[in-house]
CSV table of C-alpha atoms and ligand atoms in Angstrom, one decimal:
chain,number,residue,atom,x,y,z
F,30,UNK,CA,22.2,3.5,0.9
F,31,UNK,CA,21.9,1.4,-2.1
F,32,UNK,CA,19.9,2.9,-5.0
F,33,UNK,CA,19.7,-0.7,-6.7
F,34,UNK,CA,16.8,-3.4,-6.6
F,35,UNK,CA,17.7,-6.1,-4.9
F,36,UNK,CA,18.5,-9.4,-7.0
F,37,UNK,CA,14.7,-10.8,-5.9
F,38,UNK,CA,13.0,-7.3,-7.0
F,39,UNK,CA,15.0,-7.1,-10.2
F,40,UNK,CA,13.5,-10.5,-11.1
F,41,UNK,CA,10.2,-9.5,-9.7
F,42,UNK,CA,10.5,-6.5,-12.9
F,43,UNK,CA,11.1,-8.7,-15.3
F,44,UNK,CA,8.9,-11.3,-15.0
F,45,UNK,CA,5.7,-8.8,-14.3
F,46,UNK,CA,7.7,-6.9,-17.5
F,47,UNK,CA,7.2,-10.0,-19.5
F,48,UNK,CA,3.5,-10.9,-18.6
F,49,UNK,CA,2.6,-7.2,-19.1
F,50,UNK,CA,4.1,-7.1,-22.6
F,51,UNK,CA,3.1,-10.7,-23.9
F,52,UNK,CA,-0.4,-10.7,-22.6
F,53,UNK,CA,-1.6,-6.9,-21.7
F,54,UNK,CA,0.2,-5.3,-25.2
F,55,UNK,CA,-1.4,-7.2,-27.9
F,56,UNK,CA,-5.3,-6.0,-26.7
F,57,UNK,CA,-4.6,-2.9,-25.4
F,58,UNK,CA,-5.7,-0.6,-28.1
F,59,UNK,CA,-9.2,-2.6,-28.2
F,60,UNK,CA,-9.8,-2.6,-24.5
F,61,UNK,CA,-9.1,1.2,-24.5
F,62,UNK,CA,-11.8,1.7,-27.8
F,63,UNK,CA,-14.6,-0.3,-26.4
F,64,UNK,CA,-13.7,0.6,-22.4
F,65,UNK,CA,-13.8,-3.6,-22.0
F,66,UNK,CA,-12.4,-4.6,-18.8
F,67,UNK,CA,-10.3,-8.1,-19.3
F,68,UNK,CA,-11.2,-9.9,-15.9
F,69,UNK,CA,-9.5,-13.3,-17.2
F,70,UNK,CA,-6.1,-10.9,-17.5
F,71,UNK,CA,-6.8,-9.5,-13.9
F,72,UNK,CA,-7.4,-12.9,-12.7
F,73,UNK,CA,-3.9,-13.7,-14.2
F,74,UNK,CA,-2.2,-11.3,-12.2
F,75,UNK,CA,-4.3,-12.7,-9.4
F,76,UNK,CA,-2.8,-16.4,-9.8
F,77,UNK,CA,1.0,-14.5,-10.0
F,78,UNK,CA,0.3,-13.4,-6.7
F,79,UNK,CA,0.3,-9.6,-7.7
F,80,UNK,CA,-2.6,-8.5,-5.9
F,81,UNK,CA,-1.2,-9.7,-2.4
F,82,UNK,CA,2.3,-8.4,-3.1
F,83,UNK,CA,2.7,-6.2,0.4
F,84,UNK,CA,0.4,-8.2,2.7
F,85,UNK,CA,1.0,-11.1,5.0
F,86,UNK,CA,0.2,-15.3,3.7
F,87,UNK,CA,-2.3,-15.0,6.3
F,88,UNK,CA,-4.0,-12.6,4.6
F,89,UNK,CA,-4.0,-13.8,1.0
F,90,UNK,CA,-0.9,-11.7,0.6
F,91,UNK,CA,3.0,-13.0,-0.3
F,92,UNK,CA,4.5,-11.6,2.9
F,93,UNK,CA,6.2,-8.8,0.6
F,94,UNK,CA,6.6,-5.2,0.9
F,95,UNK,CA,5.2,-1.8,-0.7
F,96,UNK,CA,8.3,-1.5,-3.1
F,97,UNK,CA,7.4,-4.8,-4.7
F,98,UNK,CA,3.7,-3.8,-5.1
F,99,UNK,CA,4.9,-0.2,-6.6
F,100,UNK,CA,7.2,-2.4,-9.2
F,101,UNK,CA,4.5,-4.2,-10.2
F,102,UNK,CA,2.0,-1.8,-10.6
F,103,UNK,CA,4.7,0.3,-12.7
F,104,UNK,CA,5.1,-2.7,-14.9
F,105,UNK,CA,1.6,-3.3,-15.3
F,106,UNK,CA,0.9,0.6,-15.8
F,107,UNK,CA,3.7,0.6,-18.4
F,108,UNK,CA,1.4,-1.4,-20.6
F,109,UNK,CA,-2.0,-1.2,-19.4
F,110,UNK,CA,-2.5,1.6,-17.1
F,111,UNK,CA,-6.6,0.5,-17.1
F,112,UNK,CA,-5.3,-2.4,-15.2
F,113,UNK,CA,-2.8,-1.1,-13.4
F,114,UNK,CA,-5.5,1.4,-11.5
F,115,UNK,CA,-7.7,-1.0,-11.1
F,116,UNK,CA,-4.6,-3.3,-9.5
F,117,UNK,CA,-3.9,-0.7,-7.4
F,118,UNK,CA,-7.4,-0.1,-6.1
F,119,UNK,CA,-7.6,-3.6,-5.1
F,120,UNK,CA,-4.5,-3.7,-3.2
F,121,UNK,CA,-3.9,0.1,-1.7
F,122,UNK,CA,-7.7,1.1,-1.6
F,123,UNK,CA,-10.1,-1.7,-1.0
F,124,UNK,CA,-6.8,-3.5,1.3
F,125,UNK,CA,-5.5,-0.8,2.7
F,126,UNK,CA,-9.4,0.0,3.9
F,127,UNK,CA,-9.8,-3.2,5.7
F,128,UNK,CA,-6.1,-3.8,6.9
F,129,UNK,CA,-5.3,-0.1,8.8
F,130,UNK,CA,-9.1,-1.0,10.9
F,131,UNK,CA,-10.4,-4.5,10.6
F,132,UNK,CA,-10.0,-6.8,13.5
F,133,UNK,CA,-8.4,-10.3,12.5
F,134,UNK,CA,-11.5,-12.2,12.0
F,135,UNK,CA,-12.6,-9.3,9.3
F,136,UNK,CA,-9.3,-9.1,7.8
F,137,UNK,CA,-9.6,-12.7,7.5
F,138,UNK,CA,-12.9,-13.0,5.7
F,139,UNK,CA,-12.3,-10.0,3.5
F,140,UNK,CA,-8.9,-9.8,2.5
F,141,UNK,CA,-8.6,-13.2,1.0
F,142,UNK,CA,-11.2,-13.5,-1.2
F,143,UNK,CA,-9.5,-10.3,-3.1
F,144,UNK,CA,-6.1,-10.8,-2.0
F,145,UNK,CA,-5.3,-14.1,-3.5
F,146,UNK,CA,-9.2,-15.3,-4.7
F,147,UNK,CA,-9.7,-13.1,-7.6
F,148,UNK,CA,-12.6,-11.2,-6.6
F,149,UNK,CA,-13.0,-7.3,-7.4
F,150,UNK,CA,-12.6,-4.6,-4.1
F,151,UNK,CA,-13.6,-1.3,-4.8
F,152,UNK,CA,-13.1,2.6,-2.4
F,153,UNK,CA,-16.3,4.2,-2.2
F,154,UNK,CA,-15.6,7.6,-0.4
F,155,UNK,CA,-15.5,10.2,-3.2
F,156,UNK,CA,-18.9,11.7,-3.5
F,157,UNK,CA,-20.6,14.7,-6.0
F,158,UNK,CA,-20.0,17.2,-3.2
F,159,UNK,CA,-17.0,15.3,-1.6
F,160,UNK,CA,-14.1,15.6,-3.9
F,161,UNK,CA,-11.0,16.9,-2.5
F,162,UNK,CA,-12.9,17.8,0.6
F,163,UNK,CA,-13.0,14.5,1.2
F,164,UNK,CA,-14.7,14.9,5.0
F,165,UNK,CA,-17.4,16.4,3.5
F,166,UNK,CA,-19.8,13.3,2.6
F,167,UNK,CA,-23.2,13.1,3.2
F,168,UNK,CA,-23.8,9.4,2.5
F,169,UNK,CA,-25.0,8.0,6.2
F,170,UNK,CA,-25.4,5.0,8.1
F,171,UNK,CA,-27.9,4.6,11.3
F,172,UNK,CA,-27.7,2.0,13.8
F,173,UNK,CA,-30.8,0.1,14.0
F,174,UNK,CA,-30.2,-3.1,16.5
F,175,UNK,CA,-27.8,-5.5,15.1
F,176,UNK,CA,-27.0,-3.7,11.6
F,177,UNK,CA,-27.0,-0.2,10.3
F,178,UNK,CA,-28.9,1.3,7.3
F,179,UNK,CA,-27.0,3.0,4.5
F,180,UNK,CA,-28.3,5.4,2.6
F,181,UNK,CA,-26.3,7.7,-0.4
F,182,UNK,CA,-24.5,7.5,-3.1
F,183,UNK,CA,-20.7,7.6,-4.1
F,184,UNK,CA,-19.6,8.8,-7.5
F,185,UNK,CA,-15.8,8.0,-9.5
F,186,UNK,CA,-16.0,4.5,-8.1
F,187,UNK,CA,-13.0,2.8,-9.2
F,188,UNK,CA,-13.8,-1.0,-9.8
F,189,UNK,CA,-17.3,-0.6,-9.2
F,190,UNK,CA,-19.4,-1.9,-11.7
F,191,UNK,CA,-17.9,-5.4,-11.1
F,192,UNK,CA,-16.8,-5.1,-7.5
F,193,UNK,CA,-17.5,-7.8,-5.0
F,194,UNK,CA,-16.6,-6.1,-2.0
F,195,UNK,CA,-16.5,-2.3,-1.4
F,196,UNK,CA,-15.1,-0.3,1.5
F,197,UNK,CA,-17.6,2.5,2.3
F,198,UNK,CA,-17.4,5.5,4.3
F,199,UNK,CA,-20.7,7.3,5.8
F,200,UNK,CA,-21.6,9.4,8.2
F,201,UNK,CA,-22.7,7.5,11.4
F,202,UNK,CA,-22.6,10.9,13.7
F,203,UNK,CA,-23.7,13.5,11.0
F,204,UNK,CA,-23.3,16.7,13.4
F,205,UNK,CA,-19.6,15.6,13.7
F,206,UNK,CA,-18.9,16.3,10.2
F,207,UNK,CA,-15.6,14.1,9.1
F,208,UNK,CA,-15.7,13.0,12.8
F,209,UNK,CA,-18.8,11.7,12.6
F,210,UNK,CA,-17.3,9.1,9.6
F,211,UNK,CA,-17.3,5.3,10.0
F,212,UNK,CA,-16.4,2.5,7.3
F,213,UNK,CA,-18.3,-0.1,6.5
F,214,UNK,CA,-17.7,-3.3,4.3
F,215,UNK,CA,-20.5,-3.9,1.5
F,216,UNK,CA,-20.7,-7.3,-0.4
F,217,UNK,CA,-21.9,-7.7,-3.8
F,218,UNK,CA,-25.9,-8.7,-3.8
F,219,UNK,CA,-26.5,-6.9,-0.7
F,220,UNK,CA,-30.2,-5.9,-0.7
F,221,UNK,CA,-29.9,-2.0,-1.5
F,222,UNK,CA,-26.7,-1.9,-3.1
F,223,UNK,CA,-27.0,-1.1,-6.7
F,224,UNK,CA,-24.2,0.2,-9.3
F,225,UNK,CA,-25.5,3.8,-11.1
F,226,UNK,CA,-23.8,5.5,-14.3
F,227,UNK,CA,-21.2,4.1,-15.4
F,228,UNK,CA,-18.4,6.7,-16.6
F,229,UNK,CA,-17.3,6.9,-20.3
F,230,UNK,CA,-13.8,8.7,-19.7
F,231,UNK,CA,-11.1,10.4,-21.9
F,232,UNK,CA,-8.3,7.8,-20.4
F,233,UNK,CA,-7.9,4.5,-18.3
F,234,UNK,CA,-11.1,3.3,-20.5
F,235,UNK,CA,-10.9,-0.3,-19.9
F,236,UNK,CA,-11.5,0.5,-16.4
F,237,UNK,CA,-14.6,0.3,-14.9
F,238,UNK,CA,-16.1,3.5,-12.8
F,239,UNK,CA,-19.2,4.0,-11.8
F,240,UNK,CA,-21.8,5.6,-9.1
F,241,UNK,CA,-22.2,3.0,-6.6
F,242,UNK,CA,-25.4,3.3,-4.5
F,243,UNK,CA,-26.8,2.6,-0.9
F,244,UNK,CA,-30.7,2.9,-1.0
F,245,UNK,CA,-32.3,1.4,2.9
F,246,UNK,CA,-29.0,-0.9,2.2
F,247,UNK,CA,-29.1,-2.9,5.3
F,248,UNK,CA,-25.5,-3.7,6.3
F,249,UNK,CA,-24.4,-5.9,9.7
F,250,UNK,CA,-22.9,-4.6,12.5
F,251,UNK,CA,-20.3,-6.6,11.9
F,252,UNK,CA,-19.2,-5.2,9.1
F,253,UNK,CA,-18.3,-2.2,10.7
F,254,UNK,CA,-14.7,-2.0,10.1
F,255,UNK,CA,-12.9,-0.3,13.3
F,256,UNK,CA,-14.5,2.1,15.5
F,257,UNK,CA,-17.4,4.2,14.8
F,258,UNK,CA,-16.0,8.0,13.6
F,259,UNK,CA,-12.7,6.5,13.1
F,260,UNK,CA,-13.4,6.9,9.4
F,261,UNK,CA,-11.9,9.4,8.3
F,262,UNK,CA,-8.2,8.9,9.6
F,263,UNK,CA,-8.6,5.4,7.9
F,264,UNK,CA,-9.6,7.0,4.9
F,265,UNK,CA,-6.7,9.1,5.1
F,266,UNK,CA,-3.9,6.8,6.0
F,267,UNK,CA,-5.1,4.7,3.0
F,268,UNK,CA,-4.6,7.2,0.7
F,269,UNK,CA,-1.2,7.6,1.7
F,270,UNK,CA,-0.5,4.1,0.8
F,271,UNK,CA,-3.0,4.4,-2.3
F,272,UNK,CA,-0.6,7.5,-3.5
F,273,UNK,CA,2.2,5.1,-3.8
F,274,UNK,CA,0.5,3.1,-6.1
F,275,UNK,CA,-1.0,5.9,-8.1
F,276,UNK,CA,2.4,7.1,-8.4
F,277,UNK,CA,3.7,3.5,-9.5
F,278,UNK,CA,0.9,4.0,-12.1
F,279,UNK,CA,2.6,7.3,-13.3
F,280,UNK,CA,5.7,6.2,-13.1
F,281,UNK,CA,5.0,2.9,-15.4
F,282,UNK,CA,2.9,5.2,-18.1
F,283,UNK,CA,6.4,7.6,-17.9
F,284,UNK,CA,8.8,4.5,-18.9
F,285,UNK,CA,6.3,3.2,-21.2
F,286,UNK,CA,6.0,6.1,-23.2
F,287,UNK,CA,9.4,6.9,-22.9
F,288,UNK,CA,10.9,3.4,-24.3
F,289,UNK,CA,8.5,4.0,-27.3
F,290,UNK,CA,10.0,7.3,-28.3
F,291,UNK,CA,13.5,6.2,-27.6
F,292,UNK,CA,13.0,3.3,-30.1
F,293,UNK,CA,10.9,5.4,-32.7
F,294,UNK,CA,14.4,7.9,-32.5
F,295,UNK,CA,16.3,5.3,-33.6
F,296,UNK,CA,14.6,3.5,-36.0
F,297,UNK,CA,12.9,6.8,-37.9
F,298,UNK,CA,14.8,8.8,-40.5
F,299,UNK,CA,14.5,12.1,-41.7
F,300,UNK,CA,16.5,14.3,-43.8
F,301,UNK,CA,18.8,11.2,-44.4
F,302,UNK,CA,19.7,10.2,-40.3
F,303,UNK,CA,18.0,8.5,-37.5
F,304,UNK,CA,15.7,11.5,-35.8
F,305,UNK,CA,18.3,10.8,-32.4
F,306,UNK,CA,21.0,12.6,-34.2
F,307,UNK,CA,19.2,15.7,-34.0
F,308,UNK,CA,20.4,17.1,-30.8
F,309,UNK,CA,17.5,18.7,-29.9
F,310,UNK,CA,15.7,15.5,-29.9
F,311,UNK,CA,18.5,14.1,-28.0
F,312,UNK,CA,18.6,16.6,-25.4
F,313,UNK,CA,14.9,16.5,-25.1
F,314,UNK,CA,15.4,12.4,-24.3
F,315,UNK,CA,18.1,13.3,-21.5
F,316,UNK,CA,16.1,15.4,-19.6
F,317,UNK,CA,13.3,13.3,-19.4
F,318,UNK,CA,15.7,10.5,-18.2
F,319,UNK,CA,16.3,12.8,-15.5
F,320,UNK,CA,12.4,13.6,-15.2
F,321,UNK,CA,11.8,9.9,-15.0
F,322,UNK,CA,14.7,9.0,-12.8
F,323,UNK,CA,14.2,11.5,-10.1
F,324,UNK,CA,10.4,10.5,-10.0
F,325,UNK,CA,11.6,6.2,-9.5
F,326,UNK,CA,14.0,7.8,-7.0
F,327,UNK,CA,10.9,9.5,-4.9
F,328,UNK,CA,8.8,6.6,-5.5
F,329,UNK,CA,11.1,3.8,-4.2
F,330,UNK,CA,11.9,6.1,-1.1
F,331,UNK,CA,8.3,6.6,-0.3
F,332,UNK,CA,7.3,2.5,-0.6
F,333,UNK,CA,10.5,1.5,1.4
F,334,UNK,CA,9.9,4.4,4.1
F,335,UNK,CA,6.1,2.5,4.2
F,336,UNK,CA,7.8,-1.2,4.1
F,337,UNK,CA,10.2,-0.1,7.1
F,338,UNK,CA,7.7,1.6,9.5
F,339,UNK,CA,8.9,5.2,8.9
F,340,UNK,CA,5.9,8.3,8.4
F,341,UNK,CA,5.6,7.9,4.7
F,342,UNK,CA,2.4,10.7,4.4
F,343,UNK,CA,5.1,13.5,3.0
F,344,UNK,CA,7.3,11.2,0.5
F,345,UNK,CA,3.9,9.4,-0.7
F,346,UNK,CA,2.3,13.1,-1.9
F,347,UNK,CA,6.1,14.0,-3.1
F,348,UNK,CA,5.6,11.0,-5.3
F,349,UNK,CA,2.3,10.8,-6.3
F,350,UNK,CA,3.2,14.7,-7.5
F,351,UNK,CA,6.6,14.1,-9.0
F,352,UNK,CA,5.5,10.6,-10.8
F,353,UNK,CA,2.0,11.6,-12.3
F,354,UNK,CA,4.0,14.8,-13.7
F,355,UNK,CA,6.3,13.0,-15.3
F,356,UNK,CA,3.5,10.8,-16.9
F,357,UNK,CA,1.7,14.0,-18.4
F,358,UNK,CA,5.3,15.1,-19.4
F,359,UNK,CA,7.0,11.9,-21.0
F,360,UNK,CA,3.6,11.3,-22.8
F,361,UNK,CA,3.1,14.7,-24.4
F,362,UNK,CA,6.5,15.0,-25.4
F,363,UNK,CA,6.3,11.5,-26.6
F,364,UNK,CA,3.0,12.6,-28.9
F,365,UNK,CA,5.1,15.4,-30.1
F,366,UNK,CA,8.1,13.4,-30.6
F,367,UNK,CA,6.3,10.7,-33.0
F,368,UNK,CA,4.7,13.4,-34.8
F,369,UNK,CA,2.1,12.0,-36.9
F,370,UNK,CA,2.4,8.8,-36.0
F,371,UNK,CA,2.5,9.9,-32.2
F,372,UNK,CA,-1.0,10.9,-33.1
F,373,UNK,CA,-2.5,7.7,-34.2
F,374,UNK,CA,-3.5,4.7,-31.6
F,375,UNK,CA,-1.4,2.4,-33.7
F,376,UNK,CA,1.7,3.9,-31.6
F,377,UNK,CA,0.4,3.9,-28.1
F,378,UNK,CA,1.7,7.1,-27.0
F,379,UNK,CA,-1.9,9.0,-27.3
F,380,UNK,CA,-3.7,6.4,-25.2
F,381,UNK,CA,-1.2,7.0,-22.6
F,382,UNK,CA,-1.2,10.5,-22.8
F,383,UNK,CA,-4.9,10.2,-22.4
F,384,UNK,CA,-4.6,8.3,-19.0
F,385,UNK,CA,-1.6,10.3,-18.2
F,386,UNK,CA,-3.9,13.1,-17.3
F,387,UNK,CA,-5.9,11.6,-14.5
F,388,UNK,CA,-3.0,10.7,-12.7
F,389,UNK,CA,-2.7,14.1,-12.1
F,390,UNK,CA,-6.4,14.0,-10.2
F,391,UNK,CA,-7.4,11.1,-8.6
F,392,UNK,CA,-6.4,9.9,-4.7
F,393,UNK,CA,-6.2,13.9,-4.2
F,394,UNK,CA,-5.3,16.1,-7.1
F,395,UNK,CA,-2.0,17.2,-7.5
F,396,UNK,CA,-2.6,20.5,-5.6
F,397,UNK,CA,-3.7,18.5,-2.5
F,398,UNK,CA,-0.4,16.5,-2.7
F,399,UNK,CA,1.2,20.3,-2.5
F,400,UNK,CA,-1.2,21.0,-0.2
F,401,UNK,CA,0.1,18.3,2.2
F,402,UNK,CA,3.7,19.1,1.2
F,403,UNK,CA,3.6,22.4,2.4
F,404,UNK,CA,1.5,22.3,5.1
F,405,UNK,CA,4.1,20.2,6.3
F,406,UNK,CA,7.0,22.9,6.2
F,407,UNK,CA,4.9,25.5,7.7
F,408,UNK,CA,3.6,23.5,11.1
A,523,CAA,N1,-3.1,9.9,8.2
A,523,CAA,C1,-3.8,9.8,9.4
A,523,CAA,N2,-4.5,10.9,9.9
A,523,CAA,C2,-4.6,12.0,9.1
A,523,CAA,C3,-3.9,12.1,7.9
A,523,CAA,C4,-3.2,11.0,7.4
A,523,CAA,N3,-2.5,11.0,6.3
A,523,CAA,N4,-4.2,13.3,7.3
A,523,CAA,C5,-5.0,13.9,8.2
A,523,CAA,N5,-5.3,13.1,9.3
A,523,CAA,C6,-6.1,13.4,10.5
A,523,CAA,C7,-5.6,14.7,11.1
A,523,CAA,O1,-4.5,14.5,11.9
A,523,CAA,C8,-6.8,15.3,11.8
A,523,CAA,O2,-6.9,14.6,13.0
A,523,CAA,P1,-7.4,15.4,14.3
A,523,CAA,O3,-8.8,15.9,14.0
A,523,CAA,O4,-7.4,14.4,15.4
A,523,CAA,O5,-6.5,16.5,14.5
A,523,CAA,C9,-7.9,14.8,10.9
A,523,CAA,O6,-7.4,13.7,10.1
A,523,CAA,C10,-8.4,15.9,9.9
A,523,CAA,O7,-7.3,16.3,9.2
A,523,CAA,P2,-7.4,17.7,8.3
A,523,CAA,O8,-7.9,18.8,9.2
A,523,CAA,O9,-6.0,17.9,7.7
A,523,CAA,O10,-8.5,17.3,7.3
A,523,CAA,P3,-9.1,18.2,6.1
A,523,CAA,O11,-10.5,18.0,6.1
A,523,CAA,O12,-8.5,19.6,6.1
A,523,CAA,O13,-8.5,17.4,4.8
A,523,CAA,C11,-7.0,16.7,3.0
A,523,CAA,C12,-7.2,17.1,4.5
A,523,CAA,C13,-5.6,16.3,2.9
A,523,CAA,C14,-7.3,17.9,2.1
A,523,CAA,C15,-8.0,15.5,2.7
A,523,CAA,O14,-9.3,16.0,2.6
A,523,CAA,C16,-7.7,14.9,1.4
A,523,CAA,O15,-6.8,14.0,1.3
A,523,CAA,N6,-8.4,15.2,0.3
A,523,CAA,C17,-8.2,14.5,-1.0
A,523,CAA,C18,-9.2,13.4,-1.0
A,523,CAA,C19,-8.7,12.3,-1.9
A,523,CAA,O16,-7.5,12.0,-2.1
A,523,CAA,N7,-9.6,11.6,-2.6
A,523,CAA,C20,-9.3,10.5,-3.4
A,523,CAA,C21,-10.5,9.7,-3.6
A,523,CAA,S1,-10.2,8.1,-4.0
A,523,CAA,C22,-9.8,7.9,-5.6
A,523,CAA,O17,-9.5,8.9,-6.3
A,523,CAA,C23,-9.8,6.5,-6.0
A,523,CAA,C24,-9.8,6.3,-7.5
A,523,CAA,O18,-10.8,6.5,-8.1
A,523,CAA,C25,-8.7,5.6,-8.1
């Protein structure tokens, strides 16, 4: 067992490190006070090949594995957690959709253009009465010859004011409930497919989420992604790979925030010595070393146990829990730590204390994660 990365996914860090902190720091306040989304800077970690990180060339992808996608969405998130969600969504949600069902000539066509060409892929399964009860959508789609009509609406769309592709789940056998759900894939400019409100949140600002809405939206059969009622299952098997990257989006906010205080300790003096020599600021820093460290730990075991081909459900909710607390931990500390200054955007720590939060909600609040956990030691 070797707890190191490897020589390739060290250098992997560092150079998503460096692109994170030379082009994502210097307009990260202003994205998060006017919720602007910077496409050109997405499109940048499109042309390092970050978006395609765990997929095959074939795909779009860079033939890698889930541990290098959970590295770079930590980097990313340790900057700009905005883009490191809406990373994530393209890779985990909007992939993961299409790669657990589609057949190769869908994969094909709709994994590329997102994959490696830039475009925007969004998740559209959450609705107002489908939250953490996630089989209980209403949004349906009929057959009618060689297509099927959507009609519905999906709220907390990740992604979806700009997306050019979504993944949808309706209802194509309403009496069968979560059965009854199918997925479908909806291109941009599809007749009937209109964006709704778009959010203005406490965190993640510069992302973009929005109602996304199916009204008579006539969709081809072949875009049906897998079998009819198999919905659901893909829906849930994609979360378990989107939990990975949620939690690499934790993780990255916990380092980020972290490294900030660490260096404010150092440099700030009070009462004639550098605030590190207080011990109770010290102490404070070691145990969120170990907060931080036992949450990489989970993390890195869940994306290899997905890489190798080993049931990965368990370890993902284990770290989406353990790495989005640590977030709301590190970050609050971090604010209190700072004190004034941890209050004012100049220092970062309050943004990311702000998108800490939903961390803790979205891809299945925390108390679904423990919901999984457990319901795994009491089978
Ligand atoms: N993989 C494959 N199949 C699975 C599965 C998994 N991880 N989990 C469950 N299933 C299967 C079960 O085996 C079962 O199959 P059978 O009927 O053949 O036995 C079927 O799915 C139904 O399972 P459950 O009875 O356990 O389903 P449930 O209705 O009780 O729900 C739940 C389980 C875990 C609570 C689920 O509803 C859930 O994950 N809720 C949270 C939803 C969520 O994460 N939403 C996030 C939205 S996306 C988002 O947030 C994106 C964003 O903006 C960034």
């Amino acid at each position: 067992m070797n707890f190191e990365l490897s020589e390739k996914e060290a250098l992997l860090q560092k150079k998503v490190r460096e692109f994170a902190e030379e082009k994502l720091l210097p307009g990260v306040i202003e994205r998060d006070e006017t919720s602007s989304y910077p496409i050109d800077l997405y499109r940048e970690m499109v042309d390092m090949g970050l978006i395609g990180l765990p997929y095959e060339k074939e795909y779009g992808g860079q033939g890698g594995n889930y541990l290098d996608y959970a590295i770079a969405v930590k980097e990313i998130s340790r900057v700009d957690a905005s883009l490191g969600i809406s990373f994530s969504v393209c890779t985990s949600l909007y992939g993961g959709s299409v790669y657990n069902s589609a057949n190769e000539e869908q994969k094909k066509k709709f994994l590329k253009p997102v994959l490696e060409g830039g475009a925007l892929g969004s998740f559209g399964l959450t609705e107002p009465n489908a939250g953490s009860d996630a089989g209980g959508c209403v949004t349906v789609a009929e057959k009618k010859g060689d297509h099927y009509v959507l009609n519905g609406a999906k709220c907390f769309t990740t992604n979806g004011p700009l997306c050019d592709y979504i993944a949808v789940y309706a209802l194509t056998q309403p009496e069968l409930k979560s059965k009854g759900l199918s997925l479908f894939l909806v291109e941009k400019g599809t007749p009937g497919f209109t964006i709704g409100k778009v959010e203005n949140k406490m965190g993640i600002r510069a992302a973009q989420v929005s109602e996304t809405i199916f009204t008579d939206c006539v969709v081809p059969a072949e875009n049906l992604l897998g079998k009819e009622g198999d919905g659901f299952k893909i829906a849930m098997k994609t979360l378990d790979g989107g939990r990975i990257g949620v939690a690499a989006q934790g993780l990255g906010i916990a380092e980020g925030a972290f490294e900030i205080a660490r260096k404010y300790l150092m440099k700030r003096e009070q009462f004639g010595k550098p605030l590190y020599k207080n011990q109770y600021l010290a102490f404070k820093m070691a145990e969120l070393e170990c907060v931080i460290d036992q949450a990489r730990l989970m993390l890195y075991k869940a994306a290899m146990d997905k890489s190798e081909g080993r049931p990965y459900s368990i370890a993902a909710a284990k770290a989406k829990l353990l790495c989005t607390n640590a977030a709301m931990q590190v970050t609050t500390e971090a604010v209190q730590m700072l004190g004034g200054n941890g209050f004012m955007k100049d220092y970062h720590v309050e943004r990311m204390m702000r998108d800490a939060k939903i961390t803790q909600i979205y891809e299945g609040t925390n108390e679904i994660q423990k919901l999984i956990i457990s319901g795994a030691l009491f089978k």
